[in-house]
mmCIF file of N, CA and C in Angstrom:
data_model
loop_
_atom_site.group_PDB
_atom_site.id
_atom_site.type_symbol
_atom_site.label_atom_id
_atom_site.label_comp_id
_atom_site.label_asym_id
_atom_site.label_seq_id
_atom_site.Cartn_x
_atom_site.Cartn_y
_atom_site.Cartn_z
ATOM 1 N N UNK A 1 5.057 0.422 -27.348
ATOM 2 C CA UNK A 1 4.475 1.264 -26.330
ATOM 3 C C UNK A 1 3.618 2.324 -27.009
ATOM 4 N N UNK A 2 2.435 2.525 -26.504
ATOM 5 C CA UNK A 2 1.549 3.515 -27.109
ATOM 6 C C UNK A 2 1.991 4.919 -26.743
ATOM 7 N N UNK A 3 1.538 5.885 -27.532
ATOM 8 C CA UNK A 3 1.887 7.282 -27.261
ATOM 9 C C UNK A 3 1.351 7.733 -25.921
ATOM 10 N N UNK A 4 0.183 7.241 -25.535
ATOM 11 C CA UNK A 4 -0.410 7.632 -24.250
ATOM 12 C C UNK A 4 0.469 7.176 -23.096
ATOM 13 N N UNK A 5 0.993 5.972 -23.197
ATOM 14 C CA UNK A 5 1.842 5.466 -22.133
ATOM 15 C C UNK A 5 3.181 6.169 -22.136
ATOM 16 N N UNK A 6 3.778 6.350 -23.309
ATOM 17 C CA UNK A 6 5.088 6.981 -23.369
ATOM 18 C C UNK A 6 5.027 8.451 -22.961
ATOM 19 N N UNK A 7 3.874 9.092 -23.118
ATOM 20 C CA UNK A 7 3.734 10.487 -22.748
ATOM 21 C C UNK A 7 3.447 10.677 -21.261
ATOM 22 N N UNK A 8 3.211 9.582 -20.540
ATOM 23 C CA UNK A 8 2.903 9.667 -19.119
ATOM 24 C C UNK A 8 4.138 10.168 -18.362
ATOM 25 N N UNK A 9 3.953 11.153 -17.512
ATOM 26 C CA UNK A 9 5.059 11.667 -16.709
ATOM 27 C C UNK A 9 5.176 10.888 -15.411
ATOM 28 N N UNK A 10 6.266 11.111 -14.706
ATOM 29 C CA UNK A 10 6.451 10.472 -13.407
ATOM 30 C C UNK A 10 5.303 10.828 -12.475
ATOM 31 N N UNK A 11 4.933 12.090 -12.468
ATOM 32 C CA UNK A 11 3.846 12.529 -11.597
ATOM 33 C C UNK A 11 2.551 11.833 -11.977
ATOM 34 N N UNK A 12 2.290 11.704 -13.291
ATOM 35 C CA UNK A 12 1.080 11.007 -13.737
ATOM 36 C C UNK A 12 1.062 9.575 -13.232
ATOM 37 N N UNK A 13 2.187 8.891 -13.371
ATOM 38 C CA UNK A 13 2.262 7.506 -12.935
ATOM 39 C C UNK A 13 2.040 7.397 -11.432
ATOM 40 N N UNK A 14 2.690 8.272 -10.672
ATOM 41 C CA UNK A 14 2.530 8.241 -9.224
ATOM 42 C C UNK A 14 1.107 8.590 -8.810
ATOM 43 N N UNK A 15 0.500 9.539 -9.498
ATOM 44 C CA UNK A 15 -0.896 9.888 -9.192
ATOM 45 C C UNK A 15 -1.847 8.736 -9.522
ATOM 46 N N UNK A 16 -1.551 8.012 -10.593
ATOM 47 C CA UNK A 16 -2.373 6.853 -10.939
ATOM 48 C C UNK A 16 -2.283 5.798 -9.834
ATOM 49 N N UNK A 17 -1.079 5.516 -9.368
ATOM 50 C CA UNK A 17 -0.900 4.544 -8.284
ATOM 51 C C UNK A 17 -1.537 5.053 -6.994
ATOM 52 N N UNK A 18 -1.416 6.346 -6.725
ATOM 53 C CA UNK A 18 -2.041 6.929 -5.537
ATOM 54 C C UNK A 18 -3.558 6.765 -5.597
ATOM 55 N N UNK A 19 -4.132 6.902 -6.784
ATOM 56 C CA UNK A 19 -5.567 6.699 -6.961
ATOM 57 C C UNK A 19 -5.977 5.263 -6.682
ATOM 58 N N UNK A 20 -5.150 4.319 -7.125
ATOM 59 C CA UNK A 20 -5.419 2.906 -6.842
ATOM 60 C C UNK A 20 -5.399 2.672 -5.340
ATOM 61 N N UNK A 21 -4.389 3.222 -4.682
ATOM 62 C CA UNK A 21 -4.276 3.067 -3.228
ATOM 63 C C UNK A 21 -5.506 3.636 -2.536
ATOM 64 N N UNK A 22 -5.914 4.822 -2.940
ATOM 65 C CA UNK A 22 -7.075 5.460 -2.317
ATOM 66 C C UNK A 22 -8.338 4.620 -2.498
ATOM 67 N N UNK A 23 -8.570 4.137 -3.713
ATOM 68 C CA UNK A 23 -9.767 3.319 -3.963
ATOM 69 C C UNK A 23 -9.734 2.027 -3.152
ATOM 70 N N UNK A 24 -8.580 1.389 -3.094
ATOM 71 C CA UNK A 24 -8.475 0.128 -2.342
ATOM 72 C C UNK A 24 -8.694 0.354 -0.845
ATOM 73 N N UNK A 25 -8.119 1.411 -0.332
ATOM 74 C CA UNK A 25 -8.301 1.716 1.098
ATOM 75 C C UNK A 25 -9.757 2.030 1.398
ATOM 76 N N UNK A 26 -10.380 2.814 0.540
ATOM 77 C CA UNK A 26 -11.797 3.125 0.736
ATOM 78 C C UNK A 26 -12.649 1.868 0.707
ATOM 79 N N UNK A 27 -12.348 0.974 -0.224
ATOM 80 C CA UNK A 27 -13.127 -0.260 -0.356
ATOM 81 C C UNK A 27 -12.946 -1.163 0.860
ATOM 82 N N UNK A 28 -11.720 -1.304 1.346
ATOM 83 C CA UNK A 28 -11.473 -2.120 2.543
ATOM 84 C C UNK A 28 -12.212 -1.533 3.742
ATOM 85 N N UNK A 29 -12.145 -0.221 3.871
ATOM 86 C CA UNK A 29 -12.816 0.472 4.974
ATOM 87 C C UNK A 29 -14.334 0.289 4.888
ATOM 88 N N UNK A 30 -14.879 0.403 3.674
ATOM 89 C CA UNK A 30 -16.323 0.228 3.489
ATOM 90 C C UNK A 30 -16.790 -1.152 3.939
ATOM 91 N N UNK A 31 -16.016 -2.171 3.603
ATOM 92 C CA UNK A 31 -16.403 -3.539 3.985
ATOM 93 C C UNK A 31 -16.474 -3.685 5.500
ATOM 94 N N UNK A 32 -15.525 -3.099 6.182
ATOM 95 C CA UNK A 32 -15.523 -3.188 7.642
ATOM 96 C C UNK A 32 -16.620 -2.323 8.244
ATOM 97 N N UNK A 33 -16.719 -1.084 7.780
ATOM 98 C CA UNK A 33 -17.648 -0.128 8.391
ATOM 99 C C UNK A 33 -19.112 -0.406 8.065
ATOM 100 N N UNK A 34 -19.368 -1.265 7.086
ATOM 101 C CA UNK A 34 -20.766 -1.618 6.790
ATOM 102 C C UNK A 34 -21.450 -2.104 8.063
ATOM 103 N N UNK A 35 -20.757 -2.929 8.836
ATOM 104 C CA UNK A 35 -21.250 -3.368 10.136
ATOM 105 C C UNK A 35 -20.106 -4.072 10.864
ATOM 106 N N UNK A 36 -19.353 -3.322 11.649
ATOM 107 C CA UNK A 36 -18.202 -3.909 12.341
ATOM 108 C C UNK A 36 -18.561 -5.099 13.230
ATOM 109 N N UNK A 37 -19.788 -5.124 13.741
ATOM 110 C CA UNK A 37 -20.168 -6.221 14.645
ATOM 111 C C UNK A 37 -20.320 -7.556 13.924
ATOM 112 N N UNK A 38 -20.567 -7.533 12.615
ATOM 113 C CA UNK A 38 -20.718 -8.787 11.875
ATOM 114 C C UNK A 38 -19.520 -9.092 10.975
ATOM 115 N N UNK A 39 -18.546 -8.197 10.938
ATOM 116 C CA UNK A 39 -17.389 -8.380 10.058
ATOM 117 C C UNK A 39 -16.660 -9.684 10.341
ATOM 118 N N UNK A 40 -16.489 -10.022 11.614
ATOM 119 C CA UNK A 40 -15.734 -11.231 11.967
ATOM 120 C C UNK A 40 -16.442 -12.516 11.544
ATOM 121 N N UNK A 41 -17.726 -12.437 11.263
ATOM 122 C CA UNK A 41 -18.484 -13.621 10.852
ATOM 123 C C UNK A 41 -18.747 -13.682 9.350
ATOM 124 N N UNK A 42 -18.329 -12.678 8.613
ATOM 125 C CA UNK A 42 -18.645 -12.594 7.186
ATOM 126 C C UNK A 42 -17.369 -12.752 6.354
ATOM 127 N N UNK A 43 -17.095 -13.964 5.934
ATOM 128 C CA UNK A 43 -15.866 -14.269 5.203
ATOM 129 C C UNK A 43 -15.794 -13.533 3.865
ATOM 130 N N UNK A 44 -16.931 -13.290 3.242
ATOM 131 C CA UNK A 44 -16.940 -12.575 1.963
ATOM 132 C C UNK A 44 -16.432 -11.152 2.140
ATOM 133 N N UNK A 45 -16.891 -10.480 3.175
ATOM 134 C CA UNK A 45 -16.425 -9.111 3.438
ATOM 135 C C UNK A 45 -14.973 -9.106 3.873
ATOM 136 N N UNK A 46 -14.572 -10.098 4.665
ATOM 137 C CA UNK A 46 -13.173 -10.209 5.074
ATOM 138 C C UNK A 46 -12.273 -10.389 3.848
ATOM 139 N N UNK A 47 -12.700 -11.255 2.920
ATOM 140 C CA UNK A 47 -11.920 -11.478 1.706
ATOM 141 C C UNK A 47 -11.808 -10.198 0.877
ATOM 142 N N UNK A 48 -12.924 -9.502 0.728
ATOM 143 C CA UNK A 48 -12.904 -8.253 -0.045
ATOM 144 C C UNK A 48 -11.969 -7.242 0.592
ATOM 145 N N UNK A 49 -12.027 -7.107 1.900
ATOM 146 C CA UNK A 49 -11.151 -6.172 2.603
ATOM 147 C C UNK A 49 -9.695 -6.595 2.457
ATOM 148 N N UNK A 50 -9.426 -7.885 2.629
ATOM 149 C CA UNK A 50 -8.061 -8.398 2.520
ATOM 150 C C UNK A 50 -7.499 -8.150 1.134
ATOM 151 N N UNK A 51 -8.254 -8.471 0.103
ATOM 152 C CA UNK A 51 -7.772 -8.270 -1.264
ATOM 153 C C UNK A 51 -7.495 -6.801 -1.551
ATOM 154 N N UNK A 52 -8.303 -5.924 -1.009
ATOM 155 C CA UNK A 52 -8.066 -4.503 -1.238
ATOM 156 C C UNK A 52 -6.850 -3.992 -0.467
ATOM 157 N N UNK A 53 -6.589 -4.521 0.709
ATOM 158 C CA UNK A 53 -5.361 -4.170 1.435
ATOM 159 C C UNK A 53 -4.152 -4.659 0.633
ATOM 160 N N UNK A 54 -4.240 -5.867 0.107
ATOM 161 C CA UNK A 54 -3.133 -6.406 -0.693
ATOM 162 C C UNK A 54 -2.919 -5.578 -1.956
ATOM 163 N N UNK A 55 -3.979 -5.184 -2.613
ATOM 164 C CA UNK A 55 -3.854 -4.341 -3.819
ATOM 165 C C UNK A 55 -3.224 -2.990 -3.476
ATOM 166 N N UNK A 56 -3.611 -2.420 -2.359
ATOM 167 C CA UNK A 56 -3.013 -1.148 -1.938
ATOM 168 C C UNK A 56 -1.517 -1.333 -1.677
ATOM 169 N N UNK A 57 -1.164 -2.431 -1.015
ATOM 170 C CA UNK A 57 0.243 -2.738 -0.738
ATOM 171 C C UNK A 57 1.029 -2.881 -2.046
ATOM 172 N N UNK A 58 0.479 -3.609 -3.002
ATOM 173 C CA UNK A 58 1.163 -3.805 -4.276
ATOM 174 C C UNK A 58 1.367 -2.481 -5.009
ATOM 175 N N UNK A 59 0.345 -1.633 -5.020
ATOM 176 C CA UNK A 59 0.476 -0.325 -5.669
ATOM 177 C C UNK A 59 1.509 0.534 -4.942
ATOM 178 N N UNK A 60 1.547 0.448 -3.622
ATOM 179 C CA UNK A 60 2.524 1.215 -2.846
ATOM 180 C C UNK A 60 3.947 0.764 -3.173
ATOM 181 N N UNK A 61 4.149 -0.534 -3.281
ATOM 182 C CA UNK A 61 5.474 -1.041 -3.608
ATOM 183 C C UNK A 61 5.864 -0.651 -5.026
ATOM 184 N N UNK A 62 4.924 -0.693 -5.949
ATOM 185 C CA UNK A 62 5.207 -0.260 -7.319
ATOM 186 C C UNK A 62 5.598 1.213 -7.354
ATOM 187 N N UNK A 63 4.899 2.042 -6.579
ATOM 188 C CA UNK A 63 5.266 3.459 -6.483
ATOM 189 C C UNK A 63 6.685 3.596 -5.948
ATOM 190 N N UNK A 64 6.951 2.874 -4.869
ATOM 191 C CA UNK A 64 8.266 2.947 -4.248
ATOM 192 C C UNK A 64 9.375 2.490 -5.171
ATOM 193 N N UNK A 65 9.157 1.385 -5.866
ATOM 194 C CA UNK A 65 10.149 0.897 -6.834
ATOM 195 C C UNK A 65 10.436 1.955 -7.890
ATOM 196 N N UNK A 66 9.388 2.595 -8.352
ATOM 197 C CA UNK A 66 9.544 3.616 -9.383
ATOM 198 C C UNK A 66 10.367 4.796 -8.872
ATOM 199 N N UNK A 67 10.037 5.276 -7.686
ATOM 200 C CA UNK A 67 10.764 6.400 -7.103
ATOM 201 C C UNK A 67 12.221 6.018 -6.856
ATOM 202 N N UNK A 68 12.449 4.834 -6.325
ATOM 203 C CA UNK A 68 13.811 4.378 -6.051
ATOM 204 C C UNK A 68 14.629 4.355 -7.340
ATOM 205 N N UNK A 69 14.029 3.877 -8.412
ATOM 206 C CA UNK A 69 14.731 3.849 -9.694
ATOM 207 C C UNK A 69 15.016 5.239 -10.238
ATOM 208 N N UNK A 70 14.020 6.106 -10.192
ATOM 209 C CA UNK A 70 14.196 7.469 -10.712
ATOM 210 C C UNK A 70 15.189 8.276 -9.888
ATOM 211 N N UNK A 71 15.141 8.106 -8.571
ATOM 212 C CA UNK A 71 16.013 8.876 -7.680
ATOM 213 C C UNK A 71 17.358 8.183 -7.448
ATOM 214 N N UNK A 72 17.509 7.003 -8.020
ATOM 215 C CA UNK A 72 18.756 6.235 -7.894
ATOM 216 C C UNK A 72 19.156 6.033 -6.428
ATOM 217 N N UNK A 73 18.210 5.486 -5.676
ATOM 218 C CA UNK A 73 18.438 5.264 -4.248
ATOM 219 C C UNK A 73 19.115 3.934 -3.949
ATOM 220 N N UNK A 74 19.293 3.126 -4.972
ATOM 221 C CA UNK A 74 19.923 1.823 -4.773
ATOM 222 C C UNK A 74 18.935 0.713 -5.029
ATOM 223 N N UNK A 75 19.439 -0.479 -5.220
ATOM 224 C CA UNK A 75 18.536 -1.595 -5.502
ATOM 225 C C UNK A 75 17.844 -2.097 -4.236
ATOM 226 N N UNK A 76 16.568 -2.380 -4.364
ATOM 227 C CA UNK A 76 15.804 -2.972 -3.264
ATOM 228 C C UNK A 76 15.658 -4.460 -3.547
ATOM 229 N N UNK A 77 15.997 -5.269 -2.570
ATOM 230 C CA UNK A 77 15.934 -6.722 -2.744
ATOM 231 C C UNK A 77 14.532 -7.289 -2.530
ATOM 232 N N UNK A 78 13.714 -6.607 -1.754
ATOM 233 C CA UNK A 78 12.359 -7.075 -1.485
ATOM 234 C C UNK A 78 11.493 -5.888 -1.087
ATOM 235 N N UNK A 79 10.236 -6.168 -0.788
ATOM 236 C CA UNK A 79 9.288 -5.099 -0.471
ATOM 237 C C UNK A 79 9.686 -4.317 0.774
ATOM 238 N N UNK A 80 10.145 -5.019 1.792
ATOM 239 C CA UNK A 80 10.567 -4.323 3.019
ATOM 240 C C UNK A 80 11.686 -3.342 2.726
ATOM 241 N N UNK A 81 12.599 -3.743 1.861
ATOM 242 C CA UNK A 81 13.725 -2.870 1.546
ATOM 243 C C UNK A 81 13.287 -1.649 0.742
ATOM 244 N N UNK A 82 12.239 -1.791 -0.055
ATOM 245 C CA UNK A 82 11.684 -0.628 -0.753
ATOM 246 C C UNK A 82 11.284 0.428 0.281
ATOM 247 N N UNK A 83 10.542 -0.009 1.269
ATOM 248 C CA UNK A 83 10.075 0.905 2.313
ATOM 249 C C UNK A 83 11.259 1.462 3.104
ATOM 250 N N UNK A 84 12.212 0.604 3.444
ATOM 251 C CA UNK A 84 13.394 1.031 4.210
ATOM 252 C C UNK A 84 14.192 2.080 3.454
ATOM 253 N N UNK A 85 14.455 1.845 2.174
ATOM 254 C CA UNK A 85 15.224 2.809 1.376
ATOM 255 C C UNK A 85 14.532 4.168 1.305
ATOM 256 N N UNK A 86 13.231 4.145 1.124
ATOM 257 C CA UNK A 86 12.497 5.413 1.050
ATOM 258 C C UNK A 86 12.579 6.169 2.370
ATOM 259 N N UNK A 87 12.482 5.458 3.481
ATOM 260 C CA UNK A 87 12.581 6.110 4.793
ATOM 261 C C UNK A 87 14.003 6.621 5.033
ATOM 262 N N UNK A 88 14.998 5.805 4.711
ATOM 263 C CA UNK A 88 16.396 6.213 4.924
ATOM 264 C C UNK A 88 16.771 7.444 4.119
ATOM 265 N N UNK A 89 16.150 7.625 2.969
ATOM 266 C CA UNK A 89 16.458 8.775 2.116
ATOM 267 C C UNK A 89 15.474 9.923 2.290
ATOM 268 N N UNK A 90 14.630 9.854 3.307
ATOM 269 C CA UNK A 90 13.756 10.960 3.655
ATOM 270 C C UNK A 90 12.499 11.114 2.816
ATOM 271 N N UNK A 91 12.175 10.125 2.016
ATOM 272 C CA UNK A 91 10.974 10.223 1.204
ATOM 273 C C UNK A 91 9.716 9.991 2.027
ATOM 274 N N UNK A 92 9.807 9.141 3.042
ATOM 275 C CA UNK A 92 8.659 8.881 3.913
ATOM 276 C C UNK A 92 9.118 8.939 5.367
ATOM 277 N N UNK A 93 8.185 9.200 6.250
ATOM 278 C CA UNK A 93 8.490 9.265 7.684
ATOM 279 C C UNK A 93 8.803 7.864 8.215
ATOM 280 N N UNK A 94 9.735 7.766 9.152
ATOM 281 C CA UNK A 94 10.074 6.450 9.719
ATOM 282 C C UNK A 94 8.880 5.713 10.320
ATOM 283 N N UNK A 95 7.957 6.411 10.954
ATOM 284 C CA UNK A 95 6.794 5.746 11.553
ATOM 285 C C UNK A 95 5.891 5.151 10.472
ATOM 286 N N UNK A 96 5.743 5.858 9.359
ATOM 287 C CA UNK A 96 4.961 5.329 8.233
ATOM 288 C C UNK A 96 5.649 4.079 7.699
ATOM 289 N N UNK A 97 6.970 4.119 7.609
ATOM 290 C CA UNK A 97 7.724 2.956 7.127
ATOM 291 C C UNK A 97 7.496 1.751 8.024
ATOM 292 N N UNK A 98 7.599 1.940 9.319
ATOM 293 C CA UNK A 98 7.416 0.809 10.245
ATOM 294 C C UNK A 98 6.004 0.246 10.174
ATOM 295 N N UNK A 99 5.022 1.137 10.105
ATOM 296 C CA UNK A 99 3.634 0.678 10.016
ATOM 297 C C UNK A 99 3.379 -0.078 8.715
ATOM 298 N N UNK A 100 3.917 0.428 7.614
ATOM 299 C CA UNK A 100 3.718 -0.252 6.336
ATOM 300 C C UNK A 100 4.434 -1.601 6.306
ATOM 301 N N UNK A 101 5.563 -1.700 6.946
ATOM 302 C CA UNK A 101 6.255 -2.999 7.004
ATOM 303 C C UNK A 101 5.390 -4.034 7.721
ATOM 304 N N UNK A 102 4.694 -3.619 8.759
ATOM 305 C CA UNK A 102 3.791 -4.547 9.460
ATOM 306 C C UNK A 102 2.628 -4.954 8.542
ATOM 307 N N UNK A 103 2.122 -4.000 7.787
ATOM 308 C CA UNK A 103 1.070 -4.326 6.822
ATOM 309 C C UNK A 103 1.611 -5.299 5.780
ATOM 310 N N UNK A 104 2.841 -5.096 5.364
ATOM 311 C CA UNK A 104 3.473 -6.007 4.410
ATOM 312 C C UNK A 104 3.583 -7.425 4.951
ATOM 313 N N UNK A 105 3.836 -7.555 6.239
ATOM 314 C CA UNK A 105 3.886 -8.891 6.850
ATOM 315 C C UNK A 105 2.529 -9.578 6.742
ATOM 316 N N UNK A 106 1.468 -8.817 6.955
ATOM 317 C CA UNK A 106 0.118 -9.349 6.796
ATOM 318 C C UNK A 106 -0.094 -9.825 5.356
ATOM 319 N N UNK A 107 0.301 -8.996 4.391
ATOM 320 C CA UNK A 107 0.119 -9.350 2.979
ATOM 321 C C UNK A 107 0.936 -10.581 2.604
ATOM 322 N N UNK A 108 2.165 -10.660 3.082
ATOM 323 C CA UNK A 108 2.993 -11.839 2.789
ATOM 324 C C UNK A 108 2.371 -13.108 3.356
ATOM 325 N N UNK A 109 1.788 -13.028 4.527
ATOM 326 C CA UNK A 109 1.123 -14.200 5.106
ATOM 327 C C UNK A 109 -0.023 -14.645 4.202
ATOM 328 N N UNK A 110 -0.765 -13.707 3.673
ATOM 329 C CA UNK A 110 -1.863 -14.032 2.760
ATOM 330 C C UNK A 110 -1.337 -14.651 1.469
ATOM 331 N N UNK A 111 -0.245 -14.087 0.924
ATOM 332 C CA UNK A 111 0.324 -14.620 -0.321
ATOM 333 C C UNK A 111 0.830 -16.040 -0.133
ATOM 334 N N UNK A 112 1.344 -16.339 1.048
ATOM 335 C CA UNK A 112 1.901 -17.664 1.336
ATOM 336 C C UNK A 112 0.826 -18.644 1.789
ATOM 337 N N UNK A 113 -0.427 -18.275 1.636
ATOM 338 C CA UNK A 113 -1.565 -19.115 2.008
ATOM 339 C C UNK A 113 -1.568 -19.488 3.478
ATOM 340 N N UNK A 114 -1.032 -18.598 4.278
ATOM 341 C CA UNK A 114 -1.118 -18.769 5.724
ATOM 342 C C UNK A 114 -2.337 -17.976 6.179
ATOM 343 N N UNK A 115 -2.910 -18.386 7.237
ATOM 344 C CA UNK A 115 -4.059 -17.658 7.758
ATOM 345 C C UNK A 115 -3.554 -16.439 8.515
ATOM 346 N N UNK A 116 -3.629 -15.285 7.875
ATOM 347 C CA UNK A 116 -3.279 -14.045 8.558
ATOM 348 C C UNK A 116 -4.366 -13.782 9.593
ATOM 349 N N UNK A 117 -3.991 -13.379 10.770
ATOM 350 C CA UNK A 117 -4.995 -13.211 11.826
ATOM 351 C C UNK A 117 -5.984 -12.087 11.518
ATOM 352 N N UNK A 118 -7.234 -12.382 11.767
ATOM 353 C CA UNK A 118 -8.300 -11.401 11.550
ATOM 354 C C UNK A 118 -8.076 -10.120 12.362
ATOM 355 N N UNK A 119 -7.609 -10.209 13.618
ATOM 356 C CA UNK A 119 -7.347 -8.962 14.344
ATOM 357 C C UNK A 119 -6.333 -8.058 13.631
ATOM 358 N N UNK A 120 -5.382 -8.658 12.925
ATOM 359 C CA UNK A 120 -4.411 -7.835 12.178
ATOM 360 C C UNK A 120 -5.112 -7.077 11.061
ATOM 361 N N UNK A 121 -6.031 -7.739 10.349
ATOM 362 C CA UNK A 121 -6.785 -7.067 9.293
ATOM 363 C C UNK A 121 -7.604 -5.919 9.861
ATOM 364 N N UNK A 122 -8.278 -6.157 10.968
ATOM 365 C CA UNK A 122 -9.103 -5.114 11.581
ATOM 366 C C UNK A 122 -8.227 -3.936 12.014
ATOM 367 N N UNK A 123 -7.067 -4.220 12.580
ATOM 368 C CA UNK A 123 -6.148 -3.143 12.985
ATOM 369 C C UNK A 123 -5.689 -2.343 11.785
ATOM 370 N N UNK A 124 -5.353 -3.027 10.698
ATOM 371 C CA UNK A 124 -4.939 -2.315 9.476
ATOM 372 C C UNK A 124 -6.060 -1.416 8.989
ATOM 373 N N UNK A 125 -7.282 -1.940 8.977
ATOM 374 C CA UNK A 125 -8.407 -1.138 8.502
ATOM 375 C C UNK A 125 -8.651 0.061 9.413
ATOM 376 N N UNK A 126 -8.606 -0.159 10.716
ATOM 377 C CA UNK A 126 -8.893 0.931 11.655
ATOM 378 C C UNK A 126 -7.774 1.965 11.731
ATOM 379 N N UNK A 127 -6.508 1.511 11.679
ATOM 380 C CA UNK A 127 -5.406 2.450 11.923
ATOM 381 C C UNK A 127 -4.356 2.512 10.821
ATOM 382 N N UNK A 128 -4.286 1.512 9.959
ATOM 383 C CA UNK A 128 -3.179 1.437 9.025
ATOM 384 C C UNK A 128 -3.432 1.970 7.637
ATOM 385 N N UNK A 129 -4.688 2.148 7.256
ATOM 386 C CA UNK A 129 -4.967 2.603 5.903
ATOM 387 C C UNK A 129 -4.485 4.030 5.671
ATOM 388 N N UNK A 130 -4.484 4.831 6.713
ATOM 389 C CA UNK A 130 -3.972 6.198 6.593
ATOM 390 C C UNK A 130 -2.494 6.237 6.253
ATOM 391 N N UNK A 131 -1.757 5.196 6.651
ATOM 392 C CA UNK A 131 -0.336 5.131 6.298
ATOM 393 C C UNK A 131 -0.148 5.028 4.792
ATOM 394 N N UNK A 132 -1.032 4.301 4.129
ATOM 395 C CA UNK A 132 -0.959 4.218 2.668
ATOM 396 C C UNK A 132 -1.163 5.593 2.040
ATOM 397 N N UNK A 133 -2.141 6.318 2.543
ATOM 398 C CA UNK A 133 -2.430 7.653 2.019
ATOM 399 C C UNK A 133 -1.256 8.599 2.254
ATOM 400 N N UNK A 134 -0.695 8.550 3.465
ATOM 401 C CA UNK A 134 0.471 9.389 3.777
ATOM 402 C C UNK A 134 1.647 9.042 2.869
ATOM 403 N N UNK A 135 1.860 7.766 2.651
ATOM 404 C CA UNK A 135 2.942 7.274 1.805
ATOM 405 C C UNK A 135 2.781 7.792 0.374
ATOM 406 N N UNK A 136 1.589 7.602 -0.183
ATOM 407 C CA UNK A 136 1.333 8.035 -1.561
ATOM 408 C C UNK A 136 1.509 9.544 -1.702
ATOM 409 N N UNK A 137 1.015 10.300 -0.740
ATOM 410 C CA UNK A 137 1.159 11.756 -0.783
ATOM 411 C C UNK A 137 2.631 12.164 -0.689
ATOM 412 N N UNK A 138 3.372 11.495 0.174
ATOM 413 C CA UNK A 138 4.801 11.821 0.335
ATOM 414 C C UNK A 138 5.576 11.540 -0.947
ATOM 415 N N UNK A 139 5.321 10.416 -1.574
ATOM 416 C CA UNK A 139 6.057 10.092 -2.806
ATOM 417 C C UNK A 139 5.677 11.027 -3.937
ATOM 418 N N UNK A 140 4.409 11.349 -4.046
ATOM 419 C CA UNK A 140 3.958 12.246 -5.110
ATOM 420 C C UNK A 140 4.522 13.650 -4.915
ATOM 421 N N UNK A 141 4.431 14.178 -3.705
ATOM 422 C CA UNK A 141 4.958 15.521 -3.466
ATOM 423 C C UNK A 141 6.484 15.531 -3.520
ATOM 424 N N UNK A 142 7.115 14.465 -3.074
ATOM 425 C CA UNK A 142 8.577 14.377 -3.157
ATOM 426 C C UNK A 142 9.067 14.365 -4.580
ATOM 427 N N UNK A 143 8.353 13.651 -5.447
ATOM 428 C CA UNK A 143 8.729 13.607 -6.875
ATOM 429 C C UNK A 143 8.589 14.985 -7.499
ATOM 430 N N UNK A 144 7.556 15.707 -7.118
ATOM 431 C CA UNK A 144 7.390 17.068 -7.637
ATOM 432 C C UNK A 144 8.505 17.977 -7.147
ATOM 433 N N UNK A 145 8.865 17.809 -5.870
ATOM 434 C CA UNK A 145 9.888 18.679 -5.274
ATOM 435 C C UNK A 145 11.263 18.494 -5.916
ATOM 436 N N UNK A 146 11.570 17.267 -6.336
ATOM 437 C CA UNK A 146 12.880 17.040 -6.954
ATOM 438 C C UNK A 146 12.821 17.208 -8.465
ATOM 439 N N UNK A 147 11.659 17.588 -8.949
ATOM 440 C CA UNK A 147 11.524 17.918 -10.361
ATOM 441 C C UNK A 147 11.439 16.735 -11.296
ATOM 442 N N UNK A 148 10.949 15.590 -10.815
ATOM 443 C CA UNK A 148 10.735 14.478 -11.728
ATOM 444 C C UNK A 148 9.601 14.878 -12.669
ATOM 445 N N UNK A 149 9.759 14.647 -13.966
ATOM 446 C CA UNK A 149 8.757 15.103 -14.927
ATOM 447 C C UNK A 149 7.406 14.440 -14.754
#
């Protein structure tokens, strides 16, 4: 392990993941907002938006796994349980947890090579990306509040 990596604090790691989430959400939003009327006909933009939603989801789960381990909240068996544990222990709001679980269902459908419905992607872009931002902010501020280095 390099000195740069070993010197990284919990807050640094969480801020790095929060930055990934922010960039991915911005990129997904940009693809849709370029022209919402043609989004449904442009598979390239749909793919770019989908991949960025999935990347944001992965970074969010990595953040959650890290917090769960540091705070000793218990083992999470899957991504949904990561979100559930964080909500049960007050790290994130229950509504954010429920919304992110729905986004996770979309991502799992994509991973399983199922056709996730386009309306679900549009809904995530229009209303769900803010949940990622709220989640990242809650975990970062929560880690600071409990004094994680």
